[in-house]
């Protein structure tokens, strides 16, 4: 590990560490209006939401690193106390980047970026038509932390109105693939968030057994990863011996259509993610039973079939 205290580093180095390690960051595309009525549009990735009652978001239009001057977004917010924040999708990311160029305060960044301004319902700043998620906000407070270059000005805002496209929902939640958001990482790197989506079951409301209660032989297997063990620890109970026995008997007796025996078939089922056939094949191969069972368990875990994974893992424990 490398170890640093901020006081020993130049500000750009501190900034680079934060950009790389506090990532991926959501991007707020912030629309404000000057007291003379000029539109402003700029992206900010030091941004997040902090509560829902009332809905509160915050972002940081920091002082410019170069000369510690204040950005137009900051000045507009102080003057008018209003903004609209939009989520940034992959289809608009180049235009959003263009909006971050340093145009003078008399330049309308909607025109420069080619993004389309539409009226808001409550606040004066315009919304960006291309974004499927737009929130009209009022400034609650602006807090400044330092006066040097790259120092933070945290604008905390209350959401007054949400505008959300109907077609980004699946089963009542915003679908991460349909919304196709991008996030900011270090340097010039962005992440297309929908491409890396996976599921982690929430432990909330569950009495999880915890990592420490996962049986020792499972914890000590060199087949399971730390994430696999975390999934076991996220369970509420461990099947008993009889349940394992019934499960294995059922698999042994079950007639599966076009089932093939042998190690080649086992490997083929593994590639197909078919852990049920993997288990049946493993039970019929004479050698390496424990290892093949554990590979089967791993496949069941990848498919979040915890009941199957537990029973097969506990059966594997009995094999010498
Ligand atoms: C994706 C992205 C994220 C950014 N995040 C921030 C940020 O969190 N804080 C900040 O001060 N500037 C950030 N910037 C730079 C500002 O967008 C840039 O300084 C812009 O010119 C400010 O515009 P303004 O003077 O019109 O407010 C970011 C730029 C990009 C492209």
Short mmCIF file of N, CA and C and ligand atoms in Angstrom, two decimals, residues 27 40-46 60-62 64 71-74 96-97 99-102 109 184 190, ligand 1:
data_model
loop_
_atom_site.label_atom_id
_atom_site.label_comp_id
_atom_site.label_asym_id
_atom_site.label_seq_id
_atom_site.Cartn_x
_atom_site.Cartn_y
_atom_site.Cartn_z
N UNK A 27 -23.29 11.64 -12.25
CA UNK A 27 -23.06 12.99 -12.78
C UNK A 27 -24.35 13.79 -12.73
N UNK A 40 -27.37 28.61 -17.85
CA UNK A 40 -26.07 27.97 -17.65
C UNK A 40 -26.27 26.48 -17.47
N UNK A 41 -25.38 25.69 -18.03
CA UNK A 41 -25.50 24.23 -17.95
C UNK A 41 -24.11 23.62 -17.77
N UNK A 42 -23.88 22.88 -16.67
CA UNK A 42 -22.56 22.29 -16.42
C UNK A 42 -22.70 20.98 -15.66
N UNK A 43 -21.79 20.04 -15.93
CA UNK A 43 -21.82 18.77 -15.18
C UNK A 43 -20.98 18.82 -13.90
N UNK A 44 -21.44 18.09 -12.89
CA UNK A 44 -20.73 17.98 -11.61
C UNK A 44 -20.83 16.55 -11.11
N UNK A 45 -19.67 15.94 -10.86
CA UNK A 45 -19.72 14.54 -10.41
C UNK A 45 -19.42 14.40 -8.92
N UNK A 46 -19.08 15.49 -8.25
CA UNK A 46 -19.07 15.44 -6.79
C UNK A 46 -20.53 15.68 -6.41
N UNK A 60 -20.99 19.68 -5.68
CA UNK A 60 -20.00 20.69 -5.34
C UNK A 60 -19.47 21.43 -6.57
N UNK A 61 -19.99 22.66 -6.80
CA UNK A 61 -19.33 23.52 -7.79
C UNK A 61 -18.13 24.16 -7.10
N UNK A 62 -16.99 23.47 -7.18
CA UNK A 62 -15.83 23.91 -6.39
C UNK A 62 -15.17 25.14 -7.03
N UNK A 64 -12.31 27.01 -9.02
CA UNK A 64 -11.43 26.54 -10.10
C UNK A 64 -10.03 26.28 -9.54
N UNK A 71 -17.21 29.36 -9.92
CA UNK A 71 -17.81 28.95 -11.20
C UNK A 71 -19.18 29.61 -11.36
N UNK A 72 -19.63 29.70 -12.62
CA UNK A 72 -20.91 30.36 -12.92
C UNK A 72 -22.06 29.67 -12.18
N UNK A 73 -22.02 28.35 -12.11
CA UNK A 73 -23.10 27.61 -11.42
C UNK A 73 -23.21 28.08 -9.96
N UNK A 74 -22.05 28.22 -9.31
CA UNK A 74 -22.04 28.69 -7.92
C UNK A 74 -22.66 30.09 -7.85
N UNK A 96 -22.65 16.55 -22.89
CA UNK A 96 -22.49 16.97 -21.49
C UNK A 96 -21.04 17.40 -21.26
N UNK A 97 -20.11 16.64 -21.82
CA UNK A 97 -18.71 17.00 -21.67
C UNK A 97 -18.45 18.37 -22.31
N UNK A 99 -20.55 20.75 -22.50
CA UNK A 99 -21.11 21.78 -21.61
C UNK A 99 -20.15 22.12 -20.47
N UNK A 100 -19.14 21.25 -20.22
CA UNK A 100 -18.21 21.53 -19.12
C UNK A 100 -17.08 22.46 -19.55
N UNK A 101 -17.00 22.76 -20.85
CA UNK A 101 -15.94 23.67 -21.31
C UNK A 101 -16.16 25.04 -20.67
N UNK A 102 -15.05 25.76 -20.48
CA UNK A 102 -15.19 27.04 -19.75
C UNK A 102 -15.67 28.17 -20.64
N UNK A 109 -24.95 27.68 -22.43
CA UNK A 109 -24.37 26.35 -22.70
C UNK A 109 -25.36 25.36 -23.29
N UNK A 184 -18.66 8.98 -13.64
CA UNK A 184 -17.31 9.53 -13.82
C UNK A 184 -16.31 8.77 -12.97
N UNK A 190 -14.87 7.16 -18.02
CA UNK A 190 -16.27 7.11 -17.60
C UNK A 190 -16.65 5.62 -17.51
C1 LIG B 1 -18.27 14.72 -15.99
C2 LIG B 1 -17.75 15.98 -15.34
C3 LIG B 1 -17.85 16.11 -13.98
C4 LIG B 1 -17.42 17.29 -13.36
N1 LIG B 1 -17.54 17.41 -12.00
C5 LIG B 1 -17.22 18.56 -11.40
C6 LIG B 1 -17.43 18.73 -9.99
O1 LIG B 1 -17.90 17.83 -9.29
N2 LIG B 1 -17.12 19.92 -9.45
C7 LIG B 1 -16.64 20.95 -10.19
O2 LIG B 1 -16.42 22.01 -9.65
N3 LIG B 1 -16.41 20.82 -11.51
C8 LIG B 1 -16.71 19.66 -12.14
N4 LIG B 1 -16.52 19.52 -13.49
C9 LIG B 1 -16.01 20.68 -14.24
C10 LIG B 1 -17.10 21.70 -14.51
O3 LIG B 1 -18.15 21.12 -15.29
C11 LIG B 1 -16.51 22.88 -15.27
O4 LIG B 1 -15.61 23.56 -14.41
C12 LIG B 1 -17.51 23.86 -15.82
O5 LIG B 1 -16.83 24.75 -16.69
C13 LIG B 1 -18.19 24.70 -14.76
O6 LIG B 1 -19.09 25.51 -15.43
P1 LIG B 1 -19.70 26.86 -14.87
O7 LIG B 1 -18.57 27.84 -14.67
O8 LIG B 1 -20.62 27.24 -15.99
O9 LIG B 1 -20.42 26.52 -13.61
C14 LIG B 1 -16.87 18.35 -14.13
C15 LIG B 1 -16.74 18.19 -15.52
C16 LIG B 1 -17.17 17.01 -16.11
C17 LIG B 1 -17.04 16.85 -17.60
#
